[in-house]
PDB file of C-alpha atoms in Angstrom:
ATOM      1  CA  MET A   1      -0.023  -0.012   0.001  1.00 73.00           C
ATOM      2  CA  ASP A   2       1.339   3.385  -0.967  1.00 91.00           C
ATOM      3  CA  VAL A   3       1.271   5.066   2.464  1.00 96.00           C
ATOM      4  CA  LYS A   4       4.280   6.638   4.134  1.00 97.00           C
ATOM      5  CA  PHE A   5       4.151   5.630   7.830  1.00 97.00           C
ATOM      6  CA  ASN A   6       6.604   7.685   9.905  1.00 96.00           C
ATOM      7  CA  GLU A   7       9.643   6.320  11.813  1.00 94.00           C
ATOM      8  CA  LYS A   8       7.216   5.112  14.517  1.00 96.00           C
ATOM      9  CA  GLY A   9       4.962   3.362  11.980  1.00 97.00           C
ATOM     10  CA  LEU A  10       2.247   5.977  12.377  1.00 98.00           C
ATOM     11  CA  VAL A  11       0.349   8.443  10.236  1.00 98.00           C
ATOM     12  CA  PRO A  12      -1.673  11.421  11.581  1.00 98.00           C
ATOM     13  CA  ALA A  13      -5.370  11.031  10.840  1.00 98.00           C
ATOM     14  CA  ILE A  14      -7.815  13.926  10.869  1.00 98.00           C
ATOM     15  CA  ALA A  15     -11.410  13.094  11.804  1.00 98.00           C
ATOM     16  CA  GLN A  16     -14.050  15.385  10.275  1.00 98.00           C
ATOM     17  CA  ASP A  17     -17.838  15.381  10.693  1.00 98.00           C
ATOM     18  CA  GLU A  18     -18.975  14.662   7.219  1.00 98.00           C
ATOM     19  CA  GLU A  19     -22.318  16.378   7.708  1.00 98.00           C
ATOM     20  CA  THR A  20     -21.259  19.635   9.369  1.00 97.00           C
ATOM     21  CA  GLY A  21     -17.640  19.829   8.079  1.00 98.00           C
ATOM     22  CA  GLU A  22     -16.414  20.360  11.626  1.00 98.00           C
ATOM     23  CA  VAL A  23     -12.904  19.073  12.321  1.00 98.00           C
ATOM     24  CA  LEU A  24     -13.323  16.802  15.359  1.00 98.00           C
ATOM     25  CA  MET A  25      -9.895  15.586  16.347  1.00 98.00           C
ATOM     26  CA  LEU A  26      -6.508  14.365  15.143  1.00 98.00           C
ATOM     27  CA  GLY A  27      -5.339  10.879  16.032  1.00 98.00           C
ATOM     28  CA  TYR A  28      -2.637   8.537  14.792  1.00 98.00           C
ATOM     29  CA  MET A  29      -3.042   5.289  12.845  1.00 98.00           C
ATOM     30  CA  ASN A  30      -0.656   2.406  12.283  1.00 98.00           C
ATOM     31  CA  GLU A  31      -1.225  -0.014   9.452  1.00 97.00           C
ATOM     32  CA  GLU A  32      -3.490  -2.236  11.539  1.00 97.00           C
ATOM     33  CA  SER A  33      -5.713   0.606  12.663  1.00 98.00           C
ATOM     34  CA  LEU A  34      -6.038   1.749   9.077  1.00 98.00           C
ATOM     35  CA  ARG A  35      -6.961  -1.771   8.057  1.00 98.00           C
ATOM     36  CA  ARG A  36      -9.620  -2.023  10.801  1.00 98.00           C
ATOM     37  CA  THR A  37     -10.970   1.464   9.972  1.00 98.00           C
ATOM     38  CA  LEU A  38     -11.393   0.543   6.322  1.00 98.00           C
ATOM     39  CA  THR A  39     -12.877  -2.886   6.884  1.00 97.00           C
ATOM     40  CA  SER A  40     -15.043  -2.350   9.996  1.00 97.00           C
ATOM     41  CA  GLY A  41     -16.596   0.996   9.149  1.00 96.00           C
ATOM     42  CA  GLU A  42     -15.643   2.352  12.603  1.00 98.00           C
ATOM     43  CA  VAL A  43     -12.558   4.450  13.324  1.00 98.00           C
ATOM     44  CA  TRP A  44      -9.582   2.801  15.007  1.00 98.00           C
ATOM     45  CA  PHE A  45      -6.543   4.832  16.064  1.00 98.00           C
ATOM     46  CA  TYR A  46      -3.253   3.869  17.661  1.00 98.00           C
ATOM     47  CA  SER A  47      -2.851   5.334  21.122  1.00 97.00           C
ATOM     48  CA  ARG A  48       0.669   6.734  21.432  1.00 96.00           C
ATOM     49  CA  SER A  49       0.383   7.083  25.233  1.00 94.00           C
ATOM     50  CA  ARG A  50      -0.979   3.581  25.810  1.00 96.00           C
ATOM     51  CA  GLN A  51       0.928   2.113  22.883  1.00 97.00           C
ATOM     52  CA  GLU A  52      -2.013   0.029  21.718  1.00 98.00           C
ATOM     53  CA  LEU A  53      -4.788  -0.070  19.159  1.00 98.00           C
ATOM     54  CA  TRP A  54      -7.583   2.245  20.158  1.00 98.00           C
ATOM     55  CA  HIS A  55     -11.144   1.585  18.981  1.00 98.00           C
ATOM     56  CA  LYS A  56     -12.476   5.128  19.247  1.00 98.00           C
ATOM     57  CA  GLY A  57     -15.619   5.194  21.432  1.00 97.00           C
ATOM     58  CA  ALA A  58     -15.553   1.530  22.340  1.00 96.00           C
ATOM     59  CA  THR A  59     -15.752   2.484  26.035  1.00 94.00           C
ATOM     60  CA  SER A  60     -17.596   5.807  25.874  1.00 94.00           C
ATOM     61  CA  GLY A  61     -19.943   4.889  23.055  1.00 96.00           C
ATOM     62  CA  ASN A  62     -18.792   7.999  21.161  1.00 97.00           C
ATOM     63  CA  LYS A  63     -17.717   6.135  18.102  1.00 98.00           C
ATOM     64  CA  LEU A  64     -16.940   7.590  14.738  1.00 98.00           C
ATOM     65  CA  LEU A  65     -18.688   5.827  11.844  1.00 98.00           C
ATOM     66  CA  VAL A  66     -16.588   5.952   8.691  1.00 98.00           C
ATOM     67  CA  ARG A  67     -18.073   7.570   5.625  1.00 98.00           C
ATOM     68  CA  SER A  68     -14.864   7.824   3.554  1.00 98.00           C
ATOM     69  CA  VAL A  69     -11.093   7.797   4.031  1.00 98.00           C
ATOM     70  CA  TRP A  70      -8.637   9.905   2.092  1.00 98.00           C
ATOM     71  CA  LYS A  71      -4.900  10.258   1.951  1.00 98.00           C
ATOM     72  CA  ASP A  72      -3.050  13.431   1.030  1.00 98.00           C
ATOM     73  CA  CYS A  73      -0.762  14.118  -1.954  1.00 97.00           C
ATOM     74  CA  ASP A  74       2.304  13.015   0.052  1.00 96.00           C
ATOM     75  CA  SER A  75       0.557   9.849   1.301  1.00 97.00           C
ATOM     76  CA  ASP A  76       1.561  10.711   4.860  1.00 98.00           C
ATOM     77  CA  THR A  77      -1.694  12.054   6.326  1.00 98.00           C
ATOM     78  CA  PHE A  78      -5.212  10.619   6.388  1.00 98.00           C
ATOM     79  CA  LEU A  79      -8.584  12.413   6.445  1.00 98.00           C
ATOM     80  CA  VAL A  80     -11.485  10.379   7.739  1.00 98.00           C
ATOM     81  CA  LYS A  81     -14.933  11.763   7.026  1.00 98.00           C
ATOM     82  CA  ALA A  82     -17.212  10.237   9.640  1.00 98.00           C
ATOM     83  CA  ARG A  83     -20.517  10.407  11.545  1.00 98.00           C
ATOM     84  CA  PRO A  84     -19.841  10.948  15.264  1.00 98.00           C
ATOM     85  CA  LEU A  85     -22.198   9.085  17.597  1.00 98.00           C
ATOM     86  CA  GLY A  86     -21.606  11.612  20.411  1.00 97.00           C
ATOM     87  CA  PRO A  87     -19.140  14.259  21.507  1.00 98.00           C
ATOM     88  CA  THR A  88     -15.761  13.271  20.078  1.00 98.00           C
ATOM     89  CA  CYS A  89     -13.637  14.928  22.787  1.00 98.00           C
ATOM     90  CA  HIS A  90     -13.076  13.292  26.151  1.00 95.00           C
ATOM     91  CA  THR A  91     -13.927  16.677  27.709  1.00 96.00           C
ATOM     92  CA  GLY A  92     -17.495  16.329  26.421  1.00 96.00           C
ATOM     93  CA  ASN A  93     -17.015  18.894  23.725  1.00 98.00           C
ATOM     94  CA  LYS A  94     -18.192  17.986  20.260  1.00 98.00           C
ATOM     95  CA  THR A  95     -14.742  18.757  18.841  1.00 98.00           C
ATOM     96  CA  CYS A  96     -11.290  18.694  20.488  1.00 98.00           C
ATOM     97  CA  PHE A  97     -10.564  22.122  18.938  1.00 98.00           C
ATOM     98  CA  PHE A  98     -12.379  24.362  21.346  1.00 98.00           C
ATOM     99  CA  GLN A  99      -9.520  26.591  22.540  1.00 98.00           C
ATOM    100  CA  GLN A 100      -8.692  29.601  20.378  1.00 98.00           C
ATOM    101  CA  LEU A 101      -5.167  30.965  20.102  1.00 98.00           C
ATOM    102  CA  THR A 102      -4.595  34.660  19.516  1.00 96.00           C
ATOM    103  CA  GLU A 103      -1.706  37.018  19.078  1.00 94.00           C
ATOM    104  CA  LYS A 104      -1.640  37.450  22.894  1.00 93.00           C
ATOM    105  CA  ASP A 105      -0.573  33.766  23.212  1.00 93.00           C
ATOM    106  CA  VAL A 106       2.735  34.452  21.497  1.00 90.00           C
ATOM    107  CA  SER A 107       3.532  37.965  22.704  1.00 80.00           C
TER     108      SER A 107
ATOM    109  CA  MET B   1       2.618  29.242  26.075  1.00 72.00           C
ATOM    110  CA  ASP B   2       0.683  26.050  26.804  1.00 91.00           C
ATOM    111  CA  VAL B   3       1.500  24.113  23.627  1.00 96.00           C
ATOM    112  CA  LYS B   4       3.136  20.721  23.516  1.00 97.00           C
ATOM    113  CA  PHE B   5       5.686  20.761  20.734  1.00 97.00           C
ATOM    114  CA  ASN B   6       6.919  17.251  19.939  1.00 96.00           C
ATOM    115  CA  GLU B   7      10.504  16.011  20.283  1.00 94.00           C
ATOM    116  CA  LYS B   8      11.365  17.852  17.062  1.00 96.00           C
ATOM    117  CA  GLY B   9       9.777  21.079  18.258  1.00 97.00           C
ATOM    118  CA  LEU B  10       6.831  20.702  15.931  1.00 98.00           C
ATOM    119  CA  VAL B  11       3.072  20.513  16.083  1.00 98.00           C
ATOM    120  CA  PRO B  12       0.824  19.234  13.266  1.00 98.00           C
ATOM    121  CA  ALA B  13      -1.465  21.958  11.941  1.00 98.00           C
ATOM    122  CA  ILE B  14      -4.584  21.272   9.972  1.00 98.00           C
ATOM    123  CA  ALA B  15      -5.624  23.960   7.498  1.00 98.00           C
ATOM    124  CA  GLN B  16      -9.351  24.178   6.778  1.00 98.00           C
ATOM    125  CA  ASP B  17     -11.236  26.378   4.387  1.00 98.00           C
ATOM    126  CA  GLU B  18     -13.355  28.422   6.771  1.00 98.00           C
ATOM    127  CA  GLU B  19     -16.052  29.100   4.206  1.00 98.00           C
ATOM    128  CA  THR B  20     -16.562  25.647   2.741  1.00 97.00           C
ATOM    129  CA  GLY B  21     -15.357  23.543   5.674  1.00 98.00           C
ATOM    130  CA  GLU B  22     -13.092  21.645   3.335  1.00 98.00           C
ATOM    131  CA  VAL B  23      -9.877  20.284   4.922  1.00 98.00           C
ATOM    132  CA  LEU B  24      -7.103  21.545   2.731  1.00 98.00           C
ATOM    133  CA  MET B  25      -3.812  20.159   4.070  1.00 98.00           C
ATOM    134  CA  LEU B  26      -1.788  19.179   7.106  1.00 98.00           C
ATOM    135  CA  GLY B  27       1.487  20.931   7.801  1.00 98.00           C
ATOM    136  CA  TYR B  28       3.793  21.302  10.759  1.00 98.00           C
ATOM    137  CA  MET B  29       4.565  24.391  12.804  1.00 98.00           C
ATOM    138  CA  ASN B  30       7.380  25.226  15.170  1.00 98.00           C
ATOM    139  CA  GLU B  31       7.039  27.985  17.720  1.00 97.00           C
ATOM    140  CA  GLU B  32       8.224  30.664  15.302  1.00 97.00           C
ATOM    141  CA  SER B  33       5.798  29.618  12.537  1.00 98.00           C
ATOM    142  CA  LEU B  34       2.952  29.742  15.034  1.00 98.00           C
ATOM    143  CA  ARG B  35       4.063  33.191  16.104  1.00 98.00           C
ATOM    144  CA  ARG B  36       4.252  34.425  12.514  1.00 98.00           C
ATOM    145  CA  THR B  37       0.853  32.822  11.713  1.00 98.00           C
ATOM    146  CA  LEU B  38      -0.818  34.538  14.644  1.00 98.00           C
ATOM    147  CA  THR B  39       0.802  37.927  14.100  1.00 97.00           C
ATOM    148  CA  SER B  40       0.925  38.235  10.301  1.00 97.00           C
ATOM    149  CA  GLY B  41      -2.504  36.850   9.365  1.00 96.00           C
ATOM    150  CA  GLU B  42      -0.935  34.484   6.797  1.00 98.00           C
ATOM    151  CA  VAL B  43      -0.074  30.851   7.414  1.00 98.00           C
ATOM    152  CA  TRP B  44       3.543  29.865   8.056  1.00 98.00           C
ATOM    153  CA  PHE B  45       4.594  26.242   8.382  1.00 98.00           C
ATOM    154  CA  TYR B  46       7.940  24.601   9.086  1.00 98.00           C
ATOM    155  CA  SER B  47       9.102  22.462   6.189  1.00 97.00           C
ATOM    156  CA  ARG B  48      10.410  19.163   7.568  1.00 96.00           C
ATOM    157  CA  SER B  49      12.122  18.291   4.271  1.00 94.00           C
ATOM    158  CA  ARG B  50      13.787  21.683   3.794  1.00 96.00           C
ATOM    159  CA  GLN B  51      14.195  22.201   7.578  1.00 97.00           C
ATOM    160  CA  GLU B  52      13.216  25.824   7.335  1.00 98.00           C
ATOM    161  CA  LEU B  53      10.313  28.151   7.915  1.00 98.00           C
ATOM    162  CA  TRP B  54       7.811  27.971   5.064  1.00 98.00           C
ATOM    163  CA  HIS B  55       5.589  30.916   4.216  1.00 98.00           C
ATOM    164  CA  LYS B  56       2.781  28.993   2.517  1.00 98.00           C
ATOM    165  CA  GLY B  57       2.104  30.414  -0.918  1.00 97.00           C
ATOM    166  CA  ALA B  58       4.925  32.961  -0.874  1.00 96.00           C
ATOM    167  CA  THR B  59       6.217  31.516  -4.191  1.00 94.00           C
ATOM    168  CA  SER B  60       3.012  30.253  -5.745  1.00 94.00           C
ATOM    169  CA  GLY B  61       0.753  32.984  -4.533  1.00 96.00           C
ATOM    170  CA  ASN B  62      -1.585  30.359  -3.091  1.00 97.00           C
ATOM    171  CA  LYS B  63      -1.459  31.752   0.400  1.00 98.00           C
ATOM    172  CA  LEU B  64      -3.736  30.879   3.303  1.00 98.00           C
ATOM    173  CA  LEU B  65      -5.187  33.926   5.043  1.00 98.00           C
ATOM    174  CA  VAL B  66      -5.801  33.198   8.711  1.00 98.00           C
ATOM    175  CA  ARG B  67      -9.318  33.508  10.039  1.00 98.00           C
ATOM    176  CA  SER B  68      -8.787  31.806  13.425  1.00 98.00           C
ATOM    177  CA  VAL B  69      -6.362  29.407  15.067  1.00 98.00           C
ATOM    178  CA  TRP B  70      -7.341  26.711  17.576  1.00 98.00           C
ATOM    179  CA  LYS B  71      -5.481  24.131  19.613  1.00 98.00           C
ATOM    180  CA  ASP B  72      -6.927  20.824  20.682  1.00 98.00           C
ATOM    181  CA  CYS B  73      -7.675  19.481  24.174  1.00 97.00           C
ATOM    182  CA  ASP B  74      -4.169  18.012  24.459  1.00 96.00           C
ATOM    183  CA  SER B  75      -2.518  21.208  23.161  1.00 97.00           C
ATOM    184  CA  ASP B  76      -0.567  19.171  20.635  1.00 98.00           C
ATOM    185  CA  THR B  77      -2.422  19.869  17.378  1.00 98.00           C
ATOM    186  CA  PHE B  78      -3.524  23.133  15.736  1.00 98.00           C
ATOM    187  CA  LEU B  79      -6.512  23.823  13.509  1.00 98.00           C
ATOM    188  CA  VAL B  80      -6.182  26.888  11.298  1.00 98.00           C
ATOM    189  CA  LYS B  81      -9.372  28.146   9.670  1.00 98.00           C
ATOM    190  CA  ALA B  82      -8.340  30.121   6.650  1.00 98.00           C
ATOM    191  CA  ARG B  83      -9.284  31.616   3.337  1.00 98.00           C
ATOM    192  CA  PRO B  84      -7.206  30.047   0.524  1.00 98.00           C
ATOM    193  CA  LEU B  85      -6.137  32.424  -2.232  1.00 98.00           C
ATOM    194  CA  GLY B  86      -5.812  29.529  -4.742  1.00 97.00           C
ATOM    195  CA  PRO B  87      -5.439  25.763  -4.849  1.00 98.00           C
ATOM    196  CA  THR B  88      -3.715  24.719  -1.670  1.00 98.00           C
ATOM    197  CA  CYS B  89      -2.069  21.584  -3.029  1.00 98.00           C
ATOM    198  CA  HIS B  90       1.115  21.719  -5.120  1.00 95.00           C
ATOM    199  CA  THR B  91      -0.639  19.332  -7.598  1.00 96.00           C
ATOM    200  CA  GLY B  92      -3.131  22.109  -8.399  1.00 96.00           C
ATOM    201  CA  ASN B  93      -5.952  20.477  -6.509  1.00 98.00           C
ATOM    202  CA  LYS B  94      -7.926  22.615  -4.115  1.00 98.00           C
ATOM    203  CA  THR B  95      -7.217  20.166  -1.313  1.00 98.00           C
ATOM    204  CA  CYS B  96      -4.286  17.787  -0.705  1.00 98.00           C
ATOM    205  CA  PHE B  97      -6.828  15.091   0.190  1.00 98.00           C
ATOM    206  CA  PHE B  98      -7.996  13.972  -3.223  1.00 98.00           C
ATOM    207  CA  GLN B  99      -7.054  10.267  -3.153  1.00 98.00           C
ATOM    208  CA  GLN B 100      -9.639   7.965  -1.590  1.00 98.00           C
ATOM    209  CA  LEU B 101      -8.676   4.773   0.262  1.00 98.00           C
ATOM    210  CA  THR B 102     -10.942   1.799   0.251  1.00 96.00           C
ATOM    211  CA  GLU B 103     -11.025  -1.722   1.650  1.00 94.00           C
ATOM    212  CA  LYS B 104      -9.201  -2.867  -1.452  1.00 93.00           C
ATOM    213  CA  ASP B 105      -6.131  -0.853  -0.403  1.00 93.00           C
ATOM    214  CA  VAL B 106      -5.604  -3.051   2.689  1.00 90.00           C
ATOM    215  CA  SER B 107      -6.702  -6.406   1.378  1.00 80.00           C
TER     216      SER B 107
END
């Protein structure tokens, strides 16, 4: 398969709500999580902290149902368009990107 | 600043078309490219291959004008909502994510 996994065998994977367009989170996939994502219809990541396959939402119920999977021009990033079954973020927010940065943060 | 740069001093940054919601590309930012992005209103990445700051679109004209910048719950990924001045991808596609993966790619 023409995918460039990094030196740790991982590729960053962006999850996007297919219906609203909202970017939900960024996770990492190894080859096995990509395989499971493409064959099961549910998103699987690889947890870098726990160093194991991570079936997103298996515990919380907040799964991501796969609508389509894309790779970028360099074949080193994935985009997964999905239907979220609940809030994607462990904080309870719909998206993990709820903290805005401004010029003040770098001054 | 509460941002977790990785062991290479970088953070993945997703660029999204604020108007259409389309995910355009994923690049990497170091602290200086984040600073320039937040203060200049145009997106700056760090090129991992060239190992230098990369003012997106400075050569091609296909700049990304910053609308807002967000960090995720773990403070280790950025989302930049932007207005693209042309096709974002060097291939001429509007988005870098134009190649779909299917079950056949992992069988």
